[in-house]
mmCIF file of C-alpha atoms in Angstrom:
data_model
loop_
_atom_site.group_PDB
_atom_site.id
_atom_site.type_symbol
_atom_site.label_atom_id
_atom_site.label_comp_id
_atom_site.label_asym_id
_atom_site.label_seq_id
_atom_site.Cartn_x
_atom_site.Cartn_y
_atom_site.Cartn_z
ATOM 1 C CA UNK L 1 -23.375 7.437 -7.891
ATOM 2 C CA UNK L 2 -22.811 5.446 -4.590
ATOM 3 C CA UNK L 3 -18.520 4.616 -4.678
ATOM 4 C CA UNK L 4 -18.142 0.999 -5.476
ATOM 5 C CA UNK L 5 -16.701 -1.683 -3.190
ATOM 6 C CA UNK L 6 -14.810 -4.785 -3.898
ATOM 7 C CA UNK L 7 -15.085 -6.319 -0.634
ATOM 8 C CA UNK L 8 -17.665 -7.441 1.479
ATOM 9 C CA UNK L 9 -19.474 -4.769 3.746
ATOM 10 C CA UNK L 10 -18.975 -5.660 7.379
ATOM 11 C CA UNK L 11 -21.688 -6.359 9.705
ATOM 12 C CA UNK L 12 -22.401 -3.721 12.362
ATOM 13 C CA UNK L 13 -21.478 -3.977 15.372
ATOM 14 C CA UNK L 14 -21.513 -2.270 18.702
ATOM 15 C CA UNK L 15 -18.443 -1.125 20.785
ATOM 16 C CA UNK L 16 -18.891 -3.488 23.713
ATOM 17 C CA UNK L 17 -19.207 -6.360 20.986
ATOM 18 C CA UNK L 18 -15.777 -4.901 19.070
ATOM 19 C CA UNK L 19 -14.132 -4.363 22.676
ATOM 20 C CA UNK L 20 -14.981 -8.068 23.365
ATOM 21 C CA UNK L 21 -13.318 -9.273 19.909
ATOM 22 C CA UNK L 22 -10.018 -6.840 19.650
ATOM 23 C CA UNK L 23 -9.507 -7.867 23.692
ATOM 24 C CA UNK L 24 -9.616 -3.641 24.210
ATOM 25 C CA UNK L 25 -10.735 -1.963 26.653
ATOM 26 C CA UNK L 26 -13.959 0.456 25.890
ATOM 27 C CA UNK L 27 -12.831 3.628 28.682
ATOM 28 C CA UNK L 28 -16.726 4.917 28.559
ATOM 29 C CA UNK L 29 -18.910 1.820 28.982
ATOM 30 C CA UNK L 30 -21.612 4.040 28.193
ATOM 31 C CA UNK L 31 -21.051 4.194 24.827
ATOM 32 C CA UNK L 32 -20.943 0.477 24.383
ATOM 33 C CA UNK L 33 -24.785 0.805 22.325
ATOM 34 C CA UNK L 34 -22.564 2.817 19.430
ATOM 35 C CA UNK L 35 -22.796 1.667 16.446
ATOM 36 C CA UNK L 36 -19.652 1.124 14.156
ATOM 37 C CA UNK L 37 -20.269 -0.155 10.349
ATOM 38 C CA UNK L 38 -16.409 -0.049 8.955
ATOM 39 C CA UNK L 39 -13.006 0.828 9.802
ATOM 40 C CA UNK L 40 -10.828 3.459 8.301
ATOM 41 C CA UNK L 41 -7.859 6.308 8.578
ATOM 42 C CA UNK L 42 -8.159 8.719 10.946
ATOM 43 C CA UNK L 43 -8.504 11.614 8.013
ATOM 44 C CA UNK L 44 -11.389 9.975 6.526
ATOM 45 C CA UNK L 45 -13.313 8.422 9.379
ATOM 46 C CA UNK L 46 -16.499 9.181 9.949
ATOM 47 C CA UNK L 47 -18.835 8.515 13.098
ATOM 48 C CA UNK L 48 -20.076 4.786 12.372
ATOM 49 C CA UNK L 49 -16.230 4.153 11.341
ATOM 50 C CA UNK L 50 -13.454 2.720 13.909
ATOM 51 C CA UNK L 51 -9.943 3.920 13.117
ATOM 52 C CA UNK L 52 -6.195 3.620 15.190
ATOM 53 C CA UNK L 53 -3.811 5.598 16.730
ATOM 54 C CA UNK L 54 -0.225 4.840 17.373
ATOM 55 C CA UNK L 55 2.210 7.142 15.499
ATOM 56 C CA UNK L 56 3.004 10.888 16.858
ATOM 57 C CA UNK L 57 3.506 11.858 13.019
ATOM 58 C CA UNK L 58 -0.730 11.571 13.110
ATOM 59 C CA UNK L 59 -1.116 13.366 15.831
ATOM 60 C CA UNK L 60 -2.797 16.331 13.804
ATOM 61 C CA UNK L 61 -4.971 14.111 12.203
ATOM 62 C CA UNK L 62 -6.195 12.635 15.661
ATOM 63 C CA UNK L 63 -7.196 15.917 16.967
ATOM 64 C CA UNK L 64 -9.232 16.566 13.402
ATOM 65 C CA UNK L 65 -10.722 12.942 13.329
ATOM 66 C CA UNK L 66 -14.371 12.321 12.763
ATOM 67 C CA UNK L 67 -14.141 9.453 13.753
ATOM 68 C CA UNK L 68 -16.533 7.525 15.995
ATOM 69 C CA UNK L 69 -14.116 5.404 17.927
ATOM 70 C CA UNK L 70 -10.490 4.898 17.868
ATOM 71 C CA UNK L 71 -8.096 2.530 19.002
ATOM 72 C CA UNK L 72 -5.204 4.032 21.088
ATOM 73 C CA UNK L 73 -2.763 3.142 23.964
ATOM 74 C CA UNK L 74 -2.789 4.074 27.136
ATOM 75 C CA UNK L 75 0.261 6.715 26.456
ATOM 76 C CA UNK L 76 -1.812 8.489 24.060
ATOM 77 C CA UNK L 77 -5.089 8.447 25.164
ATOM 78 C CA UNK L 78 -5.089 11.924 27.009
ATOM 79 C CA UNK L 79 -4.663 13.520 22.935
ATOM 80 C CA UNK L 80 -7.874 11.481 21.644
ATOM 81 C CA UNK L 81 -10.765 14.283 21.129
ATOM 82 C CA UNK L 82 -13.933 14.347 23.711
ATOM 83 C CA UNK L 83 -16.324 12.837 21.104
ATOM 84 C CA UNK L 84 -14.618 9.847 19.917
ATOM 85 C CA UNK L 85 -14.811 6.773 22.462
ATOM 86 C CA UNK L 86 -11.458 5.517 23.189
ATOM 87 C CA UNK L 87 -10.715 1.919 23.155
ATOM 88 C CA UNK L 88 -7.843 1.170 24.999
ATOM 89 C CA UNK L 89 -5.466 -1.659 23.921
ATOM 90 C CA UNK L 90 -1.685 -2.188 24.398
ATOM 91 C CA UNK L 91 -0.820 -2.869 21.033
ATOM 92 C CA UNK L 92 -3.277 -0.599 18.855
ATOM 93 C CA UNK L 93 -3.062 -1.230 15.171
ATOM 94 C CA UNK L 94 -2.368 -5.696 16.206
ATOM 95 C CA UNK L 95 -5.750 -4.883 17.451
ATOM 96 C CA UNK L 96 -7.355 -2.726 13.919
ATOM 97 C CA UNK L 97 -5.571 -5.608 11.947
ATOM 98 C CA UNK L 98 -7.082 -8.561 14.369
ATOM 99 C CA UNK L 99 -10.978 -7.068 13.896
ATOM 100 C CA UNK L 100 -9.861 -6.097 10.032
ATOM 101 C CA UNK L 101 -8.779 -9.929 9.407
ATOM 102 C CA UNK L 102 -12.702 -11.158 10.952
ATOM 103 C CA UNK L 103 -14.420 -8.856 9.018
ATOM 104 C CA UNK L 104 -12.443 -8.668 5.704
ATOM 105 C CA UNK L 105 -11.220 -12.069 5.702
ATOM 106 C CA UNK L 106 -12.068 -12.804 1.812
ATOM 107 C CA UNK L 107 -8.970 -9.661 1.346
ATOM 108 C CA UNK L 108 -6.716 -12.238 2.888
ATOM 109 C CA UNK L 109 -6.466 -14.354 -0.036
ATOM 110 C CA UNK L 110 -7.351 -14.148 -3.511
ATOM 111 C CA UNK L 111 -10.363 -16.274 -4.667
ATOM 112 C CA UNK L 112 -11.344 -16.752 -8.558
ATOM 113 C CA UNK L 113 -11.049 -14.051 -10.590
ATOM 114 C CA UNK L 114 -13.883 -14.670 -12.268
ATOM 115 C CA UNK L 115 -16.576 -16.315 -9.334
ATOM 116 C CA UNK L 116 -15.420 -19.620 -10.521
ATOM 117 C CA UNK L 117 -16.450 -22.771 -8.527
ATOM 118 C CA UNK L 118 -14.782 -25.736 -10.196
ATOM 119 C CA UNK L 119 -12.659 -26.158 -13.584
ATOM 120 C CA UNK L 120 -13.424 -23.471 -16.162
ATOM 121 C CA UNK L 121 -14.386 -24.978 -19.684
ATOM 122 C CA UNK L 122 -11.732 -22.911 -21.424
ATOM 123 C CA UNK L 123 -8.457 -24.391 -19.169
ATOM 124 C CA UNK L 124 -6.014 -26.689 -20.737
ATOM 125 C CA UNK L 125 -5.572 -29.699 -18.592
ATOM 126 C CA UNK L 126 -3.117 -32.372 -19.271
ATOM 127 C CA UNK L 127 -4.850 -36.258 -18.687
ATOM 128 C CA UNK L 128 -2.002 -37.081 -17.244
ATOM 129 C CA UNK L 129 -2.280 -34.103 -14.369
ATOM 130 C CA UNK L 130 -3.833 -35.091 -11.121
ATOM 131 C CA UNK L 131 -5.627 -32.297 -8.818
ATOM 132 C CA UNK L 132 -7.526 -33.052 -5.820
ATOM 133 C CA UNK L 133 -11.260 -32.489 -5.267
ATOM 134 C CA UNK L 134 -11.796 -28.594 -4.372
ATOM 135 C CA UNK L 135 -9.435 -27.323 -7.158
ATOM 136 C CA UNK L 136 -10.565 -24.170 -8.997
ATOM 137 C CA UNK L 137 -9.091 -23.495 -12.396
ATOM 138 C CA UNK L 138 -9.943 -20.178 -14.045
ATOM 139 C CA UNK L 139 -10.576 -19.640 -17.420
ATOM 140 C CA UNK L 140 -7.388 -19.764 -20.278
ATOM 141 C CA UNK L 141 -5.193 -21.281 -17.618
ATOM 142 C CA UNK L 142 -2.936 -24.191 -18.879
ATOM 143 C CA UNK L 143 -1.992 -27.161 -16.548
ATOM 144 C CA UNK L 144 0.606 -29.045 -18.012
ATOM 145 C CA UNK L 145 1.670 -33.478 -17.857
ATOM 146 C CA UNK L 146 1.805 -34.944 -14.627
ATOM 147 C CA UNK L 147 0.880 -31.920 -12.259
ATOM 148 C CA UNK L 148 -0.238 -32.826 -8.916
ATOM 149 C CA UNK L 149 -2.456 -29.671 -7.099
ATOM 150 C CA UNK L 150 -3.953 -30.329 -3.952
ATOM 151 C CA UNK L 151 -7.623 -29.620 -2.782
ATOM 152 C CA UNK L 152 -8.598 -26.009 -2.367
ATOM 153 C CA UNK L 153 -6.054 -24.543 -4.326
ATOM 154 C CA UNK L 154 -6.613 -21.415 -6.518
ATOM 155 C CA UNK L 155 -4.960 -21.554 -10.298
ATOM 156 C CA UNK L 156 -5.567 -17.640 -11.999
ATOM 157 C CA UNK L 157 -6.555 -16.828 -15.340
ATOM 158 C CA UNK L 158 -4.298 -17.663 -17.718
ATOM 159 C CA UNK L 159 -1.335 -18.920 -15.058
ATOM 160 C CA UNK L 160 0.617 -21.806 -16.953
ATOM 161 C CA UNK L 161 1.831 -24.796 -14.923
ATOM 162 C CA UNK L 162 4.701 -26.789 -16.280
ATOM 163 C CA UNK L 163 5.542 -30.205 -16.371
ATOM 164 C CA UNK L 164 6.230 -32.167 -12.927
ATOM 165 C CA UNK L 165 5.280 -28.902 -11.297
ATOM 166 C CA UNK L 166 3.963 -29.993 -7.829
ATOM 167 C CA UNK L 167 1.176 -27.721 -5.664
ATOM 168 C CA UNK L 168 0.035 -28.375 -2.323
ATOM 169 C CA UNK L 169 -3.280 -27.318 -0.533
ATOM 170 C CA UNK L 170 -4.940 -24.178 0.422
ATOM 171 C CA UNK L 171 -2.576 -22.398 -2.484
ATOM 172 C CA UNK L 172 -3.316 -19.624 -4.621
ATOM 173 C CA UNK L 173 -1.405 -19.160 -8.501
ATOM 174 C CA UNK L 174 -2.557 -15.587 -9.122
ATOM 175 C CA UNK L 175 -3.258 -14.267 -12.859
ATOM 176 C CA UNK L 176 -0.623 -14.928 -15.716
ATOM 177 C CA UNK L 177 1.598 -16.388 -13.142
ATOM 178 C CA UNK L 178 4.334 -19.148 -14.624
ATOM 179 C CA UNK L 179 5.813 -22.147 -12.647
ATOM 180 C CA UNK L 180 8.010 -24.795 -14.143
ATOM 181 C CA UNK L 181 10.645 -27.037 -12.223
ATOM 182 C CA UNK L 182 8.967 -26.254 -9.069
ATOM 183 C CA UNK L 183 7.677 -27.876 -5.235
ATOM 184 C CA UNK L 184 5.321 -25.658 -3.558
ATOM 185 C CA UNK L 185 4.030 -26.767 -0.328
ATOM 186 C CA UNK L 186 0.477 -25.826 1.503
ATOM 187 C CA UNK L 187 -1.002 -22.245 1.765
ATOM 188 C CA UNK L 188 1.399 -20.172 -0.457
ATOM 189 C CA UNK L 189 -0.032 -17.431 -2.097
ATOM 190 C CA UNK L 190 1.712 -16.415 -5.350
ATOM 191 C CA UNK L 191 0.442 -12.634 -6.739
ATOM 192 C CA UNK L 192 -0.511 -12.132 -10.404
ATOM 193 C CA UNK L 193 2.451 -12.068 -12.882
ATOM 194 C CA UNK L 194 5.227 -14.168 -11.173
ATOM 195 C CA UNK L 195 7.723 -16.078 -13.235
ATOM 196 C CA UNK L 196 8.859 -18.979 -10.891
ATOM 197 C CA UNK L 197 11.824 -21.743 -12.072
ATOM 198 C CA UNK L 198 12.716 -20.156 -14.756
ATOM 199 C CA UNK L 199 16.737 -20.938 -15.882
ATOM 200 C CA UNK L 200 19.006 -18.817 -13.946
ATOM 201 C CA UNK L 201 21.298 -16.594 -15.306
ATOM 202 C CA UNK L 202 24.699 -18.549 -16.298
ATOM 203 C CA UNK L 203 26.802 -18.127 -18.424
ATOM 204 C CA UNK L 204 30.569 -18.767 -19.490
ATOM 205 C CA UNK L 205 31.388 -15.197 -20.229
ATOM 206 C CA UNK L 206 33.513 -14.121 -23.119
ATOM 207 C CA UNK L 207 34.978 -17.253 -24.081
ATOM 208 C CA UNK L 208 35.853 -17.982 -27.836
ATOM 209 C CA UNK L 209 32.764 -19.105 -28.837
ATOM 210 C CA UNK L 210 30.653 -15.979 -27.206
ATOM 211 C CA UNK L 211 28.907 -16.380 -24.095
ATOM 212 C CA UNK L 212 28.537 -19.757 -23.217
ATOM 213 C CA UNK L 213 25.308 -20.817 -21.818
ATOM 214 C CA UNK L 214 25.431 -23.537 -18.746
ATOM 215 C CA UNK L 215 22.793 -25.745 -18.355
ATOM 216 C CA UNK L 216 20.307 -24.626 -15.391
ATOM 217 C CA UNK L 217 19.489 -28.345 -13.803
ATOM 218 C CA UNK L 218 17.924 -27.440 -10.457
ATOM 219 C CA UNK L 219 14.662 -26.633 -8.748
ATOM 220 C CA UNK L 220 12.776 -24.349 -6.880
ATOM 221 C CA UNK L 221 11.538 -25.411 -3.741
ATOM 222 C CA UNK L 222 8.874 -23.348 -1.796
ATOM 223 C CA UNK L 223 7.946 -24.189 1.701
ATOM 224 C CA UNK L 224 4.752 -23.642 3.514
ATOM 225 C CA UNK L 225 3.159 -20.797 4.423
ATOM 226 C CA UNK L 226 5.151 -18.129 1.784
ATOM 227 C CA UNK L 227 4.042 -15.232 0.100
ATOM 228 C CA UNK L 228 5.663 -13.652 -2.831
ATOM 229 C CA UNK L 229 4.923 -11.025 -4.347
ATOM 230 C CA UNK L 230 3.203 -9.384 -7.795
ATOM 231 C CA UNK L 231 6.276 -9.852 -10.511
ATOM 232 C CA UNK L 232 8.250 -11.309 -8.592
ATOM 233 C CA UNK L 233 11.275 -13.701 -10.444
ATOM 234 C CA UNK L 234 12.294 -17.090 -8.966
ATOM 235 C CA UNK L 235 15.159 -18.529 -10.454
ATOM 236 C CA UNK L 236 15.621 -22.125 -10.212
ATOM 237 C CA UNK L 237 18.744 -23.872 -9.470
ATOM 238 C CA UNK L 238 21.880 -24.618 -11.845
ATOM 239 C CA UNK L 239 22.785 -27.596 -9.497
ATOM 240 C CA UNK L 240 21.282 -27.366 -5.760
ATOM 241 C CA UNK L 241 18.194 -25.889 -5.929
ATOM 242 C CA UNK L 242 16.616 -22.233 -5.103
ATOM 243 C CA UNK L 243 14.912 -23.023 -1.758
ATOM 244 C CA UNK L 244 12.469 -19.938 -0.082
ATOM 245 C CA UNK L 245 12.192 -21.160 3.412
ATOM 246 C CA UNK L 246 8.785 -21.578 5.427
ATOM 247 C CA UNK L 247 7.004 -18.618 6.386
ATOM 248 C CA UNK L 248 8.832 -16.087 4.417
ATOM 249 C CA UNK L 249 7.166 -12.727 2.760
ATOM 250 C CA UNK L 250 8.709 -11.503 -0.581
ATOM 251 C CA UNK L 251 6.887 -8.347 -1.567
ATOM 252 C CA UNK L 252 6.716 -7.190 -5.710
ATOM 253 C CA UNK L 253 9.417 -6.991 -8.169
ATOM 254 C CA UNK L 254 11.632 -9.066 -6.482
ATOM 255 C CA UNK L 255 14.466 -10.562 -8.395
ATOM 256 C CA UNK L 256 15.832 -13.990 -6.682
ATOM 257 C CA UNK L 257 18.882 -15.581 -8.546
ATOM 258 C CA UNK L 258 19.621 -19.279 -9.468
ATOM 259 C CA UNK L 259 20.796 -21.226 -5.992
ATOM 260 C CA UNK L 260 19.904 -18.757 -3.453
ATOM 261 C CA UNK L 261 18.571 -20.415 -0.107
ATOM 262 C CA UNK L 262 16.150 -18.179 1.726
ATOM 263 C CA UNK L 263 15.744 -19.225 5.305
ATOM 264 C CA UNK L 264 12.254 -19.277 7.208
ATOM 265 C CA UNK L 265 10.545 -16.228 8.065
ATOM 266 C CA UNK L 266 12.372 -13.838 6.534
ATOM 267 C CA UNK L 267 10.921 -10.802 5.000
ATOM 268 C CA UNK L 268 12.300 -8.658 1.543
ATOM 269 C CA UNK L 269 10.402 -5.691 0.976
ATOM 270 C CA UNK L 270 10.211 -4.322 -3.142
ATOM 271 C CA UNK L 271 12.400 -4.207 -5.720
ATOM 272 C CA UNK L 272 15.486 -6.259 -3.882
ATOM 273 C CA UNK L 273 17.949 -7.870 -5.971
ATOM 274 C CA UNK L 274 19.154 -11.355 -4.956
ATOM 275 C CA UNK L 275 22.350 -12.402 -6.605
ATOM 276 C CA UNK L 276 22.977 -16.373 -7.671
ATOM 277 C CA UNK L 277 24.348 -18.861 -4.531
ATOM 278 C CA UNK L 278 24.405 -16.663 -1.927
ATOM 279 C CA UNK L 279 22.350 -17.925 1.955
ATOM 280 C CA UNK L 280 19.965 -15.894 3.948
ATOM 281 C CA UNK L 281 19.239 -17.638 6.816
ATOM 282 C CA UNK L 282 16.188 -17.349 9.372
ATOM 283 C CA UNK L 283 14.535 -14.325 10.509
ATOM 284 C CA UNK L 284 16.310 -11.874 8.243
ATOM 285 C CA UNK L 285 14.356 -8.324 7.288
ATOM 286 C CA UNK L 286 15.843 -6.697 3.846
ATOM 287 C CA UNK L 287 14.535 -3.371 2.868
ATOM 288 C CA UNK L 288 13.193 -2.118 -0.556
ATOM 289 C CA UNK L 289 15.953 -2.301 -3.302
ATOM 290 C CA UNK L 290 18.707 -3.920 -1.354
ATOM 291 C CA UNK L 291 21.060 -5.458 -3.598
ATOM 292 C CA UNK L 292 23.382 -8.696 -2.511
ATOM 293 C CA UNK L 293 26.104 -9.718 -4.292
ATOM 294 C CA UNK L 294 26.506 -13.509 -5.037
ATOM 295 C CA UNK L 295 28.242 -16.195 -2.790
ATOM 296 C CA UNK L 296 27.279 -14.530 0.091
ATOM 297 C CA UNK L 297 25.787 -15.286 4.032
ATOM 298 C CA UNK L 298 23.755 -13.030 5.648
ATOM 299 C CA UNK L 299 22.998 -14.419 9.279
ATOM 300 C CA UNK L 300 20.186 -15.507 11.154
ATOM 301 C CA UNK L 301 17.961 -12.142 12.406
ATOM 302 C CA UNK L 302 20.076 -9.708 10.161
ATOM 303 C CA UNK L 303 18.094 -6.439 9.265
ATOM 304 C CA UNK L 304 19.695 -4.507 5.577
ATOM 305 C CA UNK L 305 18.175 -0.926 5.493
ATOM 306 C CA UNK L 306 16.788 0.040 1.911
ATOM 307 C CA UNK L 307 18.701 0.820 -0.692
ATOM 308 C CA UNK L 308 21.906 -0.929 0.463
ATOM 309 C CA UNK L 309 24.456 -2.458 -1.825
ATOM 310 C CA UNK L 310 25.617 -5.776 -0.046
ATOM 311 C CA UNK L 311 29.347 -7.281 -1.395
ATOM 312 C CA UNK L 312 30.529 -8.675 2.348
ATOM 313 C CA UNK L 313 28.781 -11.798 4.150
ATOM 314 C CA UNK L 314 26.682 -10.424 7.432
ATOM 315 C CA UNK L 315 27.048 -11.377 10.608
ATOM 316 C CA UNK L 316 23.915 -13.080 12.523
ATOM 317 C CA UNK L 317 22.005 -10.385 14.263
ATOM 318 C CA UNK L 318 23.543 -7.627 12.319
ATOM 319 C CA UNK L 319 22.260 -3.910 11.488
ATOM 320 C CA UNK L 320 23.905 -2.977 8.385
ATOM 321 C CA UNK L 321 23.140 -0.320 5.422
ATOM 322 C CA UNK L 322 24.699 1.615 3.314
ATOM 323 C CA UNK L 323 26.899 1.579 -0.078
ATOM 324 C CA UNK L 324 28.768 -0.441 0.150
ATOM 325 C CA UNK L 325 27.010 -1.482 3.405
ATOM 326 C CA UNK L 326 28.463 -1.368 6.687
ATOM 327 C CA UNK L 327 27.218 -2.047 10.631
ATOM 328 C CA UNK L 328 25.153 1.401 10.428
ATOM 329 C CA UNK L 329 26.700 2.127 13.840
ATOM 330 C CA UNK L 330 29.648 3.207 11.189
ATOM 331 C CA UNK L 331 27.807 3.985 8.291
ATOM 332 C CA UNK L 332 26.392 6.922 10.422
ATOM 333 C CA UNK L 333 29.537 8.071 11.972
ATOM 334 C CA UNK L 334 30.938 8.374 8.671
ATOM 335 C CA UNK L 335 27.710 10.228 7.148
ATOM 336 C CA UNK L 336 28.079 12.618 9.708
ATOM 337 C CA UNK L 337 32.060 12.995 9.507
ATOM 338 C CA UNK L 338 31.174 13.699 5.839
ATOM 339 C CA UNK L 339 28.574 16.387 6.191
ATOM 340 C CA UNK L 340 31.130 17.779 8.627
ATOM 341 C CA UNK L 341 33.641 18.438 6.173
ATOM 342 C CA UNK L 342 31.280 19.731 3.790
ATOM 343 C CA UNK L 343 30.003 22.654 6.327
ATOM 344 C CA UNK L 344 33.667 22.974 7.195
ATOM 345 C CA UNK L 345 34.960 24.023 4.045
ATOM 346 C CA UNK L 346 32.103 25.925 3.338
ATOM 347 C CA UNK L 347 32.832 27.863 6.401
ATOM 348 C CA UNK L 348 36.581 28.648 5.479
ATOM 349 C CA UNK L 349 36.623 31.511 3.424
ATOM 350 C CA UNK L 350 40.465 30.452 2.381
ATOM 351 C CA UNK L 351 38.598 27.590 0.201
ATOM 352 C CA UNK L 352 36.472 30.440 -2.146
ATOM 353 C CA UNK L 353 37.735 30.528 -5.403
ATOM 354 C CA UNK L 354 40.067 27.733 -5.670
ATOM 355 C CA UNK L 355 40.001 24.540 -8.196
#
């Protein structure tokens, strides 16, 4: 049985055509009548497929490819085998993801789940809701009073839209999504299973009557152009409101507390942990499970590497990791202080046999 597809099989195309569109250059002109009918990794590229090569770690795969053409940089091109044409570009896999985005564009952005054109018969509309012409609305999903959606956005099956919950245009609510308390501007695209303005987590902790819960008053606000991710959590505000600035890429399982401001740009990789009131500003890169501690800054352009534990504001600019993290300038010197100790005493026999 042929191996299905859920995308769209490209069109083929010839290597002087694909050299024209990814602005490479084809070394061999003579193989410019080659066919190419997909892309894919070196390892499993065949000869109609294109693949890319930019990474020394690949290198052994390169010299086993099967592939029929590859995209490469001039610094590499020597190591590409004799019978795979070379397409020379400066900036290899910018020019795999350029000719990936024109011939997979429907991967870019969810469409129905379901092949749905218009409203389904089995959504929940409120009267009082107003969506623009172009709206799709899969089955099961509930749209709740006085909803405003603009034209050509996507609501997923069974997503749930509260009250006052405003949507601009060109968006996409993926599957079992939730939004209440909550402005989203044009062309976000929110994956399957989000929970977005949901209260925050305050509390009045310990008190004589138990924990006290405080009222969570706020909003979330989400600017243009933002992604976030598959189960991701958006807390809104308590008093200001949760903002996720324009432009900004929040990958899955992201937690992100009541108050935080998220400046534009900014990317946070999986599983990151965004403690309540604390302000990221523009440009700033957080790796997978970083934690930040509330009330904090982290500065414009600041990079956290994975798996930090953040408790001290960041300068702008700033390279920090670690736990606690540190400027990793320091966190390294002291990893490597550490691990010479360690071979230290392991190399004095006077340490053997003591408590």
């Amino acid at each position: 049985m042929a191996q299905p597809t859920f995308f769209t099989k490209p069109p083929a195309s010839t290597l002087a055509d694909i050299a024209t569109l990814t602005k490479a250059q084809l070394v061999d002109p003579a193989r410019g009548g080659h066919i190419i009918t997909g892309l894919a990794s070196l390892d499993e590229a065949g000869p109609m497929h294109l693949a890319f090569f930019d990474n020394l770690k690949y290198a052994d795969e390169l010299k086993a490819t099967k592939a029929g053409a590859c995209l490469v940089s001039p610094r590499f091109e020597a190591q590409v085998p004799a019978h795979v044409a070379v397409l020379r570009a400066a900036q290899p896999f910018r020019a795999f993801v350029g000719i990936a985005r024109e011939w997979h564009g429907e991967a870019l952005r969810p469409q129905s789940w379901v092949g749905n054109d218009g409203i389904a018969p089995s959504a929940i509309i409120d009267p009082s809701a107003r969506l623009e012409d172009g709206v799709i609305v899969d089955p099961l999903a509930v749209i709740g009073p006085d909803v405003e959606i603009g034209s050509g956005t996507v609501v997923g099956v069974g997503a749930v839209i509260g009250p006052g919950v405003k949507i601009g245009r060109d968006c996409n609510v993926g599957a079992r999504t939730v939004i209440q308390c909550a402005l989203i501007g044009n062309n976000v695209l929110i994956h399957p299973g989000c929970s977005i303005g949901q209260d925050g987590y305050g509390f009045i902790f310990f008190g004589p009557e138990g924990h006290l819960k405080v009222p969570q008053t706020g909003r979330v606000l989400i600017q243009n152009d933002v992604e976030v991710g598959a189960g991701t959590t958006i807390d809104r505000g308590s008093l200001r409101d949760t903002v996720i600035g324009e432009g900004t890429k929040i990958d899955n399982q992201v937690q992100i507390g009541h108050n935080v401001t998220i400046g534009r740009h900014c990317l946070l990789a999986a599983q990151i942990g965004l403690a309540g009131s604390l302000s990221i500003g523009d440009n700033v890169a957080l790796g997978a499970k970083v934690g930040i501690n509330n009330h904090l800054k982290i500065g414009d352009g600041a990079q956290v590497t994975a798996m930090s534990g953040v408790k001290d504001d960041i300068p702008p600019g700033g390279r920090w990791g670690g736990f606690f993290a540190k400027p990793t300038k320091q966190w390294f010197k002291e990893i490597i202080a550490v691990e010479r100790l360690v071979r230290d005493s392991k190399a004095d026999p006077k340490n053997e046999g003591r408590e």
